[in-house]
XYZ file of C-alpha atoms in Angstrom:
599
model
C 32.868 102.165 106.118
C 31.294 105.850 106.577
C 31.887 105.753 110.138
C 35.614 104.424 109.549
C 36.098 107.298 107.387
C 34.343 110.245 109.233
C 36.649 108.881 112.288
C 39.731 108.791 110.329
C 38.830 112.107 109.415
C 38.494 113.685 112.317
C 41.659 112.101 113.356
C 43.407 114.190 111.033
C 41.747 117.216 112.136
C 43.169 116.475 115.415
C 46.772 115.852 114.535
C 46.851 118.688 112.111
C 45.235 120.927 114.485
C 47.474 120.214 117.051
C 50.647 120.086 115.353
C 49.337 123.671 114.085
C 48.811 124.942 117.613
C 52.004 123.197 119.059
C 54.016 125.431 116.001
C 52.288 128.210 117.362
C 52.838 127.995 120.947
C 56.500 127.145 120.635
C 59.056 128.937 119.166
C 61.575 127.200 118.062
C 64.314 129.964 119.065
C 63.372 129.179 122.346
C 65.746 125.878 121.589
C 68.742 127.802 120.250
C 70.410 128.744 123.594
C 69.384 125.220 124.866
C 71.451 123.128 121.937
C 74.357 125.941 122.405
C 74.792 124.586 126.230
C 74.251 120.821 125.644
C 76.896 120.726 122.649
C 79.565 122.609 124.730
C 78.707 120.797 127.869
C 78.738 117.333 126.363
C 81.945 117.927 123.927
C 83.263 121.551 124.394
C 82.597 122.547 121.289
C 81.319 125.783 120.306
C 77.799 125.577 117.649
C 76.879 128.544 116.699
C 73.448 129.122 114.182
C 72.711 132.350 112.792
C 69.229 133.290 111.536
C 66.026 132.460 112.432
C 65.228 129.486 113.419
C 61.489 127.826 111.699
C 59.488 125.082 111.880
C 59.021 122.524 108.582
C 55.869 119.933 109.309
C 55.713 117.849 106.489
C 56.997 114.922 106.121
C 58.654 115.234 109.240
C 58.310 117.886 111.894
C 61.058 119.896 111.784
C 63.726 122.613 112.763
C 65.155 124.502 109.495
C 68.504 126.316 110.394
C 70.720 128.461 108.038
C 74.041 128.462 108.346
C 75.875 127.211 110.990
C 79.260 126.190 111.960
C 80.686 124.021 115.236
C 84.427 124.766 116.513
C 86.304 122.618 118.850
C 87.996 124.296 121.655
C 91.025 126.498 120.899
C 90.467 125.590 117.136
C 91.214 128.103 114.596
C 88.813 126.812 111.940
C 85.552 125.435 112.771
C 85.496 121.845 112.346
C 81.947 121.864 110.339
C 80.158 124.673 108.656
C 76.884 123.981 106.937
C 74.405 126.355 104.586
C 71.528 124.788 105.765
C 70.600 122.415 108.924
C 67.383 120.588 109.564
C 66.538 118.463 112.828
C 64.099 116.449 112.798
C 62.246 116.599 116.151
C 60.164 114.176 118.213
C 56.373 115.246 118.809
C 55.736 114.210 122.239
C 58.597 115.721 123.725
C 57.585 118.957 122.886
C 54.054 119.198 124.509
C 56.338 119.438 127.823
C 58.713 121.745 126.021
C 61.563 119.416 125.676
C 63.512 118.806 122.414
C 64.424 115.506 121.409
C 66.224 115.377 118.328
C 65.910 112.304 116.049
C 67.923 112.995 112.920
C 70.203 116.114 111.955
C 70.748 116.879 108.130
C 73.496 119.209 106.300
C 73.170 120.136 103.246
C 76.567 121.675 101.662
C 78.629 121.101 104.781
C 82.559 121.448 104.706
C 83.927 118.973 107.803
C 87.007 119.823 108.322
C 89.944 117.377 109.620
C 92.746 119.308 109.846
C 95.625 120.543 112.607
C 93.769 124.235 112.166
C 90.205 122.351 113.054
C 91.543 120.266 115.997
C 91.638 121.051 119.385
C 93.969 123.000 120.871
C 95.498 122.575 124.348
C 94.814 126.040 126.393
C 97.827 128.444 127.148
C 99.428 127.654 130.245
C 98.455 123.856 130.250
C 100.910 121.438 131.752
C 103.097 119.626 128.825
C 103.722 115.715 129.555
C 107.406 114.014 128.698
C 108.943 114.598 125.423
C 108.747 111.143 125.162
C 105.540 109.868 126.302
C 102.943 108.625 124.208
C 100.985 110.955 121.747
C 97.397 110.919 122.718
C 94.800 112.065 119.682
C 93.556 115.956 119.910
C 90.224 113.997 119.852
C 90.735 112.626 123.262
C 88.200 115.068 124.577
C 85.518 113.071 125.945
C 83.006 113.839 122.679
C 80.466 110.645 121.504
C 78.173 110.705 119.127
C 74.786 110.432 120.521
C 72.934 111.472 117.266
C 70.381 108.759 116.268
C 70.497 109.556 112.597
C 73.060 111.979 110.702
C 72.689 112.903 107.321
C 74.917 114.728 104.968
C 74.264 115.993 101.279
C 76.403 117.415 98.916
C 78.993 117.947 101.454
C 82.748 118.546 101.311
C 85.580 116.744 103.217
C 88.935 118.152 103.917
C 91.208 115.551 105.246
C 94.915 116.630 106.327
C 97.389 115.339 108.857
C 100.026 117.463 110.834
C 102.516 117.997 108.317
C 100.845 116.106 105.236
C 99.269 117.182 101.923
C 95.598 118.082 101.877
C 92.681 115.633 100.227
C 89.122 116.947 99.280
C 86.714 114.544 99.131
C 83.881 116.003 97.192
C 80.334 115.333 96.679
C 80.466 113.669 99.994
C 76.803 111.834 100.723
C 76.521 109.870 103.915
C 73.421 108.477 106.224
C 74.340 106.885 109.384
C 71.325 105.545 111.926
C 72.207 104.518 115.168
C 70.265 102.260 118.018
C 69.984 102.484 121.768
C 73.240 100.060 121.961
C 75.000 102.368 119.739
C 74.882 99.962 116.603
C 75.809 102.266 113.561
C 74.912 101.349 109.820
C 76.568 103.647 107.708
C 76.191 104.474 103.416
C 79.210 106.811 102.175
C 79.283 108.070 98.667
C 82.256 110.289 97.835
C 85.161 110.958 95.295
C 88.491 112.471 95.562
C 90.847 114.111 92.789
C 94.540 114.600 93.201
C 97.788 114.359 91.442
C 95.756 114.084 87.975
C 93.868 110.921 88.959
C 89.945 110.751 90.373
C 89.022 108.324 93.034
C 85.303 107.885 93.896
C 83.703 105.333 96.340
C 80.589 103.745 97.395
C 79.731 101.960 100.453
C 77.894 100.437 103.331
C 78.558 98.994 106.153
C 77.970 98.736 110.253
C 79.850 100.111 113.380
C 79.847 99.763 116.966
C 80.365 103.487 118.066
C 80.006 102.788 121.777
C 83.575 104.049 122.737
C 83.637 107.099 119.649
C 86.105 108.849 118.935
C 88.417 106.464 120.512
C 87.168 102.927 118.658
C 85.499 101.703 116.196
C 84.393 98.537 115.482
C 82.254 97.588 112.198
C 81.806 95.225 108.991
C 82.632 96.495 105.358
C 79.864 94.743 103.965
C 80.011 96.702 100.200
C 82.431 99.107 98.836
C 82.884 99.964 95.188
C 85.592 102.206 94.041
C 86.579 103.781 90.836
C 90.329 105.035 90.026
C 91.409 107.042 86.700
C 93.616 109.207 85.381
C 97.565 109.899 84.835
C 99.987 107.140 85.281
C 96.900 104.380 85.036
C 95.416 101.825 82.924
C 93.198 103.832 80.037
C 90.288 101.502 81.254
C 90.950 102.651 85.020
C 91.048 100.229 87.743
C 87.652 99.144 89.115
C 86.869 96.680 91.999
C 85.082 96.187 95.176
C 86.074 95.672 98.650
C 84.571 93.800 102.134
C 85.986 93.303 105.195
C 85.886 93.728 109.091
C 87.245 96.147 110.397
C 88.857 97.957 113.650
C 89.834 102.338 113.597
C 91.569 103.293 117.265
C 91.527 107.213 117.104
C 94.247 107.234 119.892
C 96.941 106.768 117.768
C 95.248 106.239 114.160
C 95.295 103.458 114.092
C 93.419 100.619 111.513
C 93.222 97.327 110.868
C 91.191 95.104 107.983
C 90.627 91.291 108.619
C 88.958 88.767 106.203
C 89.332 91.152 103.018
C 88.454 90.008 99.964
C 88.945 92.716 97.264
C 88.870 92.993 93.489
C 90.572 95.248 91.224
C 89.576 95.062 87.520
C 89.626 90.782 86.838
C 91.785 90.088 89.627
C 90.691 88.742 92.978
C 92.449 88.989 96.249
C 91.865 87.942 99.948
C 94.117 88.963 102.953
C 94.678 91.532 106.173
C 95.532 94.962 106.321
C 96.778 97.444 109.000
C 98.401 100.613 109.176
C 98.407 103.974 110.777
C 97.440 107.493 109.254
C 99.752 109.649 111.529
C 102.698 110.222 109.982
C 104.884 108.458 109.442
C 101.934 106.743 107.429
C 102.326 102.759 108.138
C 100.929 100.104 105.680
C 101.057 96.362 106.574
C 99.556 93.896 103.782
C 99.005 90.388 103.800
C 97.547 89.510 100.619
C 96.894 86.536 98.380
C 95.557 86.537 94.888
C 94.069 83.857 92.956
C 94.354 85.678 89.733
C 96.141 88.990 89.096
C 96.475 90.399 86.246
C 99.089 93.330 86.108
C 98.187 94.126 82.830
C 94.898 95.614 83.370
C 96.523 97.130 86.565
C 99.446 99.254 85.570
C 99.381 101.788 82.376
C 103.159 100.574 81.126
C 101.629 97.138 80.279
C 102.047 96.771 76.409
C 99.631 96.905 74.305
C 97.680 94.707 72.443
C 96.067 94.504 68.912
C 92.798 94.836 69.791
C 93.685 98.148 72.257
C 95.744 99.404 69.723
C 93.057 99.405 67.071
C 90.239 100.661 69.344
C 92.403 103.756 70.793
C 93.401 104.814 66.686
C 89.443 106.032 66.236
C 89.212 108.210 69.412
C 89.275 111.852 68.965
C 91.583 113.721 70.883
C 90.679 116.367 72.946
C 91.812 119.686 72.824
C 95.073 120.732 74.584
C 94.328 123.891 76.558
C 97.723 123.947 78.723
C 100.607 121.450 79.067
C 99.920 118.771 82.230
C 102.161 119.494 84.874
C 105.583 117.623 84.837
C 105.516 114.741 87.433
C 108.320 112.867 89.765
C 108.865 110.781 92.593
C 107.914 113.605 95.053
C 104.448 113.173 93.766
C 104.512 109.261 95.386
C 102.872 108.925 98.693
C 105.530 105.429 99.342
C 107.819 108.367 99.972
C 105.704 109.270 103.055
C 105.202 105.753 104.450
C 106.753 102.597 105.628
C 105.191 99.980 103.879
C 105.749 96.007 104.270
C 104.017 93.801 101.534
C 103.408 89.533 101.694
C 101.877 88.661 98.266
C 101.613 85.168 97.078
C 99.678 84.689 94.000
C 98.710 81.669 92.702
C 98.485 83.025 88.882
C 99.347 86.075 87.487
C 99.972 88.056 84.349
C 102.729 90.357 83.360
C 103.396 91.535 80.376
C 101.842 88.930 78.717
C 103.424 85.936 80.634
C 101.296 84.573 82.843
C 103.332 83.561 85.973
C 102.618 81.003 88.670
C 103.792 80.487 92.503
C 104.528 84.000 92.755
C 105.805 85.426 96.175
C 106.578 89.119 96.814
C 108.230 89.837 100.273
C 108.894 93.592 100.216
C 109.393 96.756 102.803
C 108.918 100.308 101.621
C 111.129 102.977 104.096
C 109.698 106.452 102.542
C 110.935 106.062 99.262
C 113.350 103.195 99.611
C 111.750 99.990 98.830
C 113.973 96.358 99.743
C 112.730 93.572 97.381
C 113.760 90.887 99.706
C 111.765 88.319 97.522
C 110.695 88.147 93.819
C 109.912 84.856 92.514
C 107.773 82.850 90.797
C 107.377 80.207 87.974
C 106.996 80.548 84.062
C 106.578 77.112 82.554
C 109.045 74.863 83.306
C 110.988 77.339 84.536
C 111.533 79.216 87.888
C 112.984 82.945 88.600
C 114.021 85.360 90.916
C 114.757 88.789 91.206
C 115.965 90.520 94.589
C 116.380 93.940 95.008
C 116.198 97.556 95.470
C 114.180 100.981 94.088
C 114.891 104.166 95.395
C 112.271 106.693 94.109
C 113.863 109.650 97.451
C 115.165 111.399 94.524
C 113.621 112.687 91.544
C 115.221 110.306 89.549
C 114.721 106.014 90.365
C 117.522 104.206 90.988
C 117.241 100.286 90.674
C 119.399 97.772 91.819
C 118.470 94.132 90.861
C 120.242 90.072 91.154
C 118.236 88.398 88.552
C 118.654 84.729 88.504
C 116.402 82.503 86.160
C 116.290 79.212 85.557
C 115.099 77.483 81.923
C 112.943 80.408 81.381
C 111.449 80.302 77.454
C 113.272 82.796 75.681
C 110.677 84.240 72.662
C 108.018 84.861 75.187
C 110.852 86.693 77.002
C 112.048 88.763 74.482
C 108.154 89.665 73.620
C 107.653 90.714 77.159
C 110.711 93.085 76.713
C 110.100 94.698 73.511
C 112.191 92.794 71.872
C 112.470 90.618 67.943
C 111.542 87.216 68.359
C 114.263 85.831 66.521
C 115.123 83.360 69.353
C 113.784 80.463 70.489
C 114.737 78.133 73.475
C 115.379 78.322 76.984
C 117.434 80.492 79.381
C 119.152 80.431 82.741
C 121.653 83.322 84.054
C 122.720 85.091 87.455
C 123.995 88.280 86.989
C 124.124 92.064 89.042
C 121.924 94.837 87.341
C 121.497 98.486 88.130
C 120.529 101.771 86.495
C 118.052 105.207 86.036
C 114.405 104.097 85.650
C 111.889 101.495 85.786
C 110.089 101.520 82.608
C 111.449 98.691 79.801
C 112.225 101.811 77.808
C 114.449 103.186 80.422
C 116.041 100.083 81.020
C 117.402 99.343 77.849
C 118.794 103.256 78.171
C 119.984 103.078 81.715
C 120.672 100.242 83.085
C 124.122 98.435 83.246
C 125.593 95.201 84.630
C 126.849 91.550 83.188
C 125.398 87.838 83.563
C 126.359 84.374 83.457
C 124.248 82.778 81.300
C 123.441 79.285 79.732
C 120.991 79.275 76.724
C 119.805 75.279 75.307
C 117.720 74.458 72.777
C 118.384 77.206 70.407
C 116.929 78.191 67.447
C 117.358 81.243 65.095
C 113.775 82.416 63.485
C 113.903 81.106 59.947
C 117.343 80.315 59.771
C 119.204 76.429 60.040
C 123.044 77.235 60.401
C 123.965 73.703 59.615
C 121.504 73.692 56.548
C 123.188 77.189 55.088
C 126.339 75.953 55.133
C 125.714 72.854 53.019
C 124.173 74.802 50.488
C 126.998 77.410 50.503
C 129.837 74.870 49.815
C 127.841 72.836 47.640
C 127.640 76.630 45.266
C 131.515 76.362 44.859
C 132.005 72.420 45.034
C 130.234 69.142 44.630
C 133.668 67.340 45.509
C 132.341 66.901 49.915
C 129.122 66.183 50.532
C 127.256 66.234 54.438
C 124.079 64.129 54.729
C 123.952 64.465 58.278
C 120.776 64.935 59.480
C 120.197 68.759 61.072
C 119.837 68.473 64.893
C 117.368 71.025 66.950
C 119.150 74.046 66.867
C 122.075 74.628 69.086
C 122.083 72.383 71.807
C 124.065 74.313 74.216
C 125.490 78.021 74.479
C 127.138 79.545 77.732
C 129.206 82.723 78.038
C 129.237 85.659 79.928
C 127.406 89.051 78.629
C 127.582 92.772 79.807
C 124.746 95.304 79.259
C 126.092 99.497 79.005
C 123.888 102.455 78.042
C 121.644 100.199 75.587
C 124.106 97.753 74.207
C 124.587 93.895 74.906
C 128.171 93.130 74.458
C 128.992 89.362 73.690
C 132.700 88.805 73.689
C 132.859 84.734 73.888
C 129.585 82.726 73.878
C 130.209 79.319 73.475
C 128.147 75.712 72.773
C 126.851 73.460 69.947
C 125.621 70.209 69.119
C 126.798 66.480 68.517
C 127.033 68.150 64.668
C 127.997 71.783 65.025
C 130.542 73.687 67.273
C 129.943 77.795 67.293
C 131.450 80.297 69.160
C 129.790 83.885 69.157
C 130.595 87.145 69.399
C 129.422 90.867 68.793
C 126.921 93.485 70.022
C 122.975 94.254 70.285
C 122.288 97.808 70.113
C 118.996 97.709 71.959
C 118.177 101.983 71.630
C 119.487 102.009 67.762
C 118.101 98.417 67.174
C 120.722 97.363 65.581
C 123.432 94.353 65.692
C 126.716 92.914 64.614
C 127.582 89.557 65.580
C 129.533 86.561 64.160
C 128.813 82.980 64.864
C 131.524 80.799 63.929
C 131.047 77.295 63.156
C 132.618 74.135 62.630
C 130.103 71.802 61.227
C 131.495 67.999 61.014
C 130.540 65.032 58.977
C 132.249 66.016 55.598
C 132.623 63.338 52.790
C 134.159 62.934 49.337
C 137.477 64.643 48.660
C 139.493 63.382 51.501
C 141.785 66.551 52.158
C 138.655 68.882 51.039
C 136.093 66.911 53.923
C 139.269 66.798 55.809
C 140.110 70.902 55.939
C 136.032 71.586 56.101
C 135.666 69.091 59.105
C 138.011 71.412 60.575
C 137.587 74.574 58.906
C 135.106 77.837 61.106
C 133.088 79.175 58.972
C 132.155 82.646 59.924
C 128.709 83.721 59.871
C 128.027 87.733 60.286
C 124.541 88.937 60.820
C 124.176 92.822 61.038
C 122.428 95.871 60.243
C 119.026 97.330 61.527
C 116.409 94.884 63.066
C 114.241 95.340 60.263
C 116.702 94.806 57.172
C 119.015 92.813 58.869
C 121.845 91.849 56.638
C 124.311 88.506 56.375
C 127.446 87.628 55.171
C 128.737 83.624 55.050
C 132.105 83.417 52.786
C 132.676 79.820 52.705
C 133.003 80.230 48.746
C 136.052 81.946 49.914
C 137.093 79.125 52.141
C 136.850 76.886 49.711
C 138.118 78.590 46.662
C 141.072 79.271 48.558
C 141.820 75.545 49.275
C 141.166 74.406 45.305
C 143.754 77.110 44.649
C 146.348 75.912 47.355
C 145.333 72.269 46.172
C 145.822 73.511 42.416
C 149.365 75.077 43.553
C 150.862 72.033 45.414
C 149.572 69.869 42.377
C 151.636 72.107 39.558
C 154.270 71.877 42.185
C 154.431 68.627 41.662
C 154.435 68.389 38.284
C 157.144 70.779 37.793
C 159.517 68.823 39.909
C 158.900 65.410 38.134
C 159.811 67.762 35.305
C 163.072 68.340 36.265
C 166.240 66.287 34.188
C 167.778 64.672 37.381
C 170.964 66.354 38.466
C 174.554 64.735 37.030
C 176.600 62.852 39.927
């Protein structure tokens, strides 16, 4: 055991003696003119390091840089700039004064990807058709023969010709590469804009044989985190994997086999696009559960949210967030085409099933060429237009349902539920806004509709107007049994700046004939609107039953949701009949009173 250790020992000596003698024999500034030449001569770019370059020798040996900065040709901004490099050399090499370098770190780098970092054709050089095909400023022969590349703390500004500009900050990324140019990659990074925060996590592999111009690899793990304005207050969290394909020619992408998860909903699909604008986005996508709710910050809100956000402090206000429209969307920089199928799916609280979305986005002008799904028994559809090009949406919609439950409905809408029963209508809508709030504002348009089963909440029509005659007589009688509401009701109704005009609604039951009419202030939340009935089956007094069997009764519901108010004058309807009957009867009497007239 000695002898092992006096050997190991002496070993060490060796290597640390050596190492200590190679540090002192070569200078690494010897190396600086040398890495100049092979960067330009391999890409044409232009690497400049300023300082003195040292040698580090533990862990690793290695060359410590300062700053330094590497321009592509013609470039007005140097693609990367760095405070501090490190390359991590190979031993042997050096004993014949060679450098091999086996990893290169940055620490607080800024890459730049921007029209003032790419490369710029030289004065004078020949320009191609007007019409031939763009070719990527990249195109300049560069690869990436770097066998591990490490970046801390690093910043990266992304911007294509003519776009906005994104930072992506805190940027961390190690990427090792083998002798066949297999890549694994780990990126950490986050990105604030427009009031929201993005941040990511992920690994994966690549093929980077033919870099810049492909890219081949596997998402294997991605996490992502998005918060802010215009977003649930939980955020939306999820994770993505899939394989996937970049062609730097014409920036292009394309995502096969996703599967990707965004708070509790799942989806699986393909993706492709292009980030030269015009940006292109083409998704494929099925979900097994989605849950719009916990995806979109207009969902309403529920008892238990409600209760939890009343004991959070506010934070102070130190200057007004900045006031936000449709020029802030980036669907008004790219055509977008969506497939969506979903095979469950909440909104608003209904939870939906079958649902297919077949939509196309032109840069602000999105088609809704399908919208439909189930809810229950029932089915619906709603085709369409939005038009956020302007500050202001514009919405164009063809609903058409079919037996859709009507108090879930109403809930879903902000609305009483007074109503129960089922629904179908066709009608043309269109108007200022997409929120619920701005529809019942700004929206306009009329609907055929058929309404069966009805039921008013807390109120039997048939039952109130038994007990109102039997108040001012116990001459008729109706021991009909009540049926289930109002068995049918059709009409036609119109909706203008946040009022539902009804002028002729229609329907009944075996029992009961009513025909409706009046308005529904949806902004004011108010109504007025008489139902008029004829309810049959009256006994007793023969020309009483007889005039009641016959006889609408008006019933007028108005006033403010909340203290709604009703007025049912049947007393009136029937006092006015006991005093016609009284009439005819004194009538009567005063004619057999008469001494009979002299021939």
């Amino acid at each position: 055991m000695r002898r092992v250790i006096t050997t190991l020992a002496i070993l060490l000596v060796v290597v640390v003696a050596g190492m200590t003698a190679l540090v002192l024999l070569v200078n690494p500034n010897d190396f600086r003119t040398y890495m100049v030449q092979q960067v330009e001569q391999r890409s044409g770019y232009q690497l400049q390091v300023s300082g003195d370059l040292r040698w580090h020798v533990w862990p690793q040996l290695s060359i410590l840089a300062g700053r330094m900065s590497l321009t592509a040709p013609g470039a007005t901004q140097p693609m990367v700039t760095a405070d501090n490099m490190r390359l991590d050399v190979n031993l042997w090499p050096l004993l014949s004064h060679q450098l091999s370098v086996s990893q290169v770190m940055l620490k607080n780098a800024i890459i730049r990807v921007t029209p003032e970092s790419d490369a710029q054709k030289p004065s004078g050089a020949p320009v191609g058709p007007s019409d031939a095909e763009p070719v990527s400023s990249v195109n300049n022969g560069w690869s990436f023969n770097i066998g591990k590349l490490r970046l801390a703390d690093s910043l990266l500004i992304w911007q294509q010709q003519g776009g906005d500009e994104y930072n992506f900050r805190d940027l961390n990324l190690n990427l090792d590469q083998d002798a066949s140019k297999q890549a694994n990659i780990e990126l950490a990074t986050r990105v604030s804009r427009n009031q929201r925060n993005f941040s990511v996590n992920l690994k994966g592999q690549m093929n980077v044989a033919q870099y810049p111009h492909r890219l081949v690899g596997q998402l294997s793990e991605l996490n992502y985190a998005l918060d802010g304005a215009n977003l649930p207050p939980q955020g939306i969290k999820g994770t993505l994997s899939a394989q996937g394909e970049w062609n730097g020619d014409n920036q292009h992408f394309s995502l096969q086999n996703m599967q990707l998860t965004a708070n509790d909903s799942a989806l699986d699909g393909n993706a492709e696009g292009r980030l030269a604008l015009p940006q292109q986005l083409n998704l494929a996508l099925h979900a097994t559960t989605l849950n719009l709710d916990n995806l979109m910050a207009s969902a309403p809100a529920t008892d238990s949210s409600t209760t939890q956000h009343a004991s959070v402090m506010r934070t102070p206000v130190i200057a007004e967030p900045r006031m936000r429209d449709n020029s802030d969307s980036p669907l008004n920089q790219m055509d977008l085409m969506l497939n969506l199928t979903a095979d469950s799916s909440v909104w608003r609280g209904l939870t939906l099933t079958s649902l297919q979305i077949d939509a196309s986005n032109q840069q602000g002008l999105m088609t809704l060429s399908k919208l439909q799904g189930k809810f229950g028994e029932g089915h619906f559809s709603l085709p369409g237009t939005v038009d956020i090009r302007n500050p202001v949406t514009q919405v164009t919609l063809q609903p058409e349902l079919e037996n859709i439950a009507i108090a879930p409905l109403l809930k879903a809408l902000e609305l009483p539920e007074t109503l129960q029963g089922t629904i179908s209508l066709q009608g043309d809508l269109s108007g200022a806004g997409l929120s619920i709030e701005e529809g019942k504002r700004n929206w306009q348009g009329s609907a055929d509709l058929e309404a069966a089963n009805l039921q008013l909440a807390q109120l039997n029509l048939q039952q109130m107007v038994r007990r109102a005659v039997a108040r001012v007589s116990n001459r008729v009688t109706n021991d009909q049994p009540d049926d289930q509401g109002i068995q049918q009701l059709s009409g036609r109704v119109s909706l203008k700046q946040g009022i539902i005009s009804m002028p002729d609604l229609q329907g009944g039951n075996s029992r009961l004939a009513v025909q409706t009419k009046g308005s529904v202030d949806l902004v004011k939340q108010q109504l007025d609107v008489t139902v008029n009935m004829m309810l049959r089956g009256w006994k007793g007094d023969d020309k009483l039953a007889n005039l009641l069997n016959q006889q609408t009764i008006p019933l007028r519901m108005y006033g403010g949701w909340n203290n709604l108010q009703y007025s049912l004058p049947v007393d009136d309807v029937v006092r006015q009949q006991l005093q016609n009957q009284a009439k005819s009867r004194l009538n009567e009497w005063l004619d057999r009173q008469q001494p009979p007239k002299q021939p």
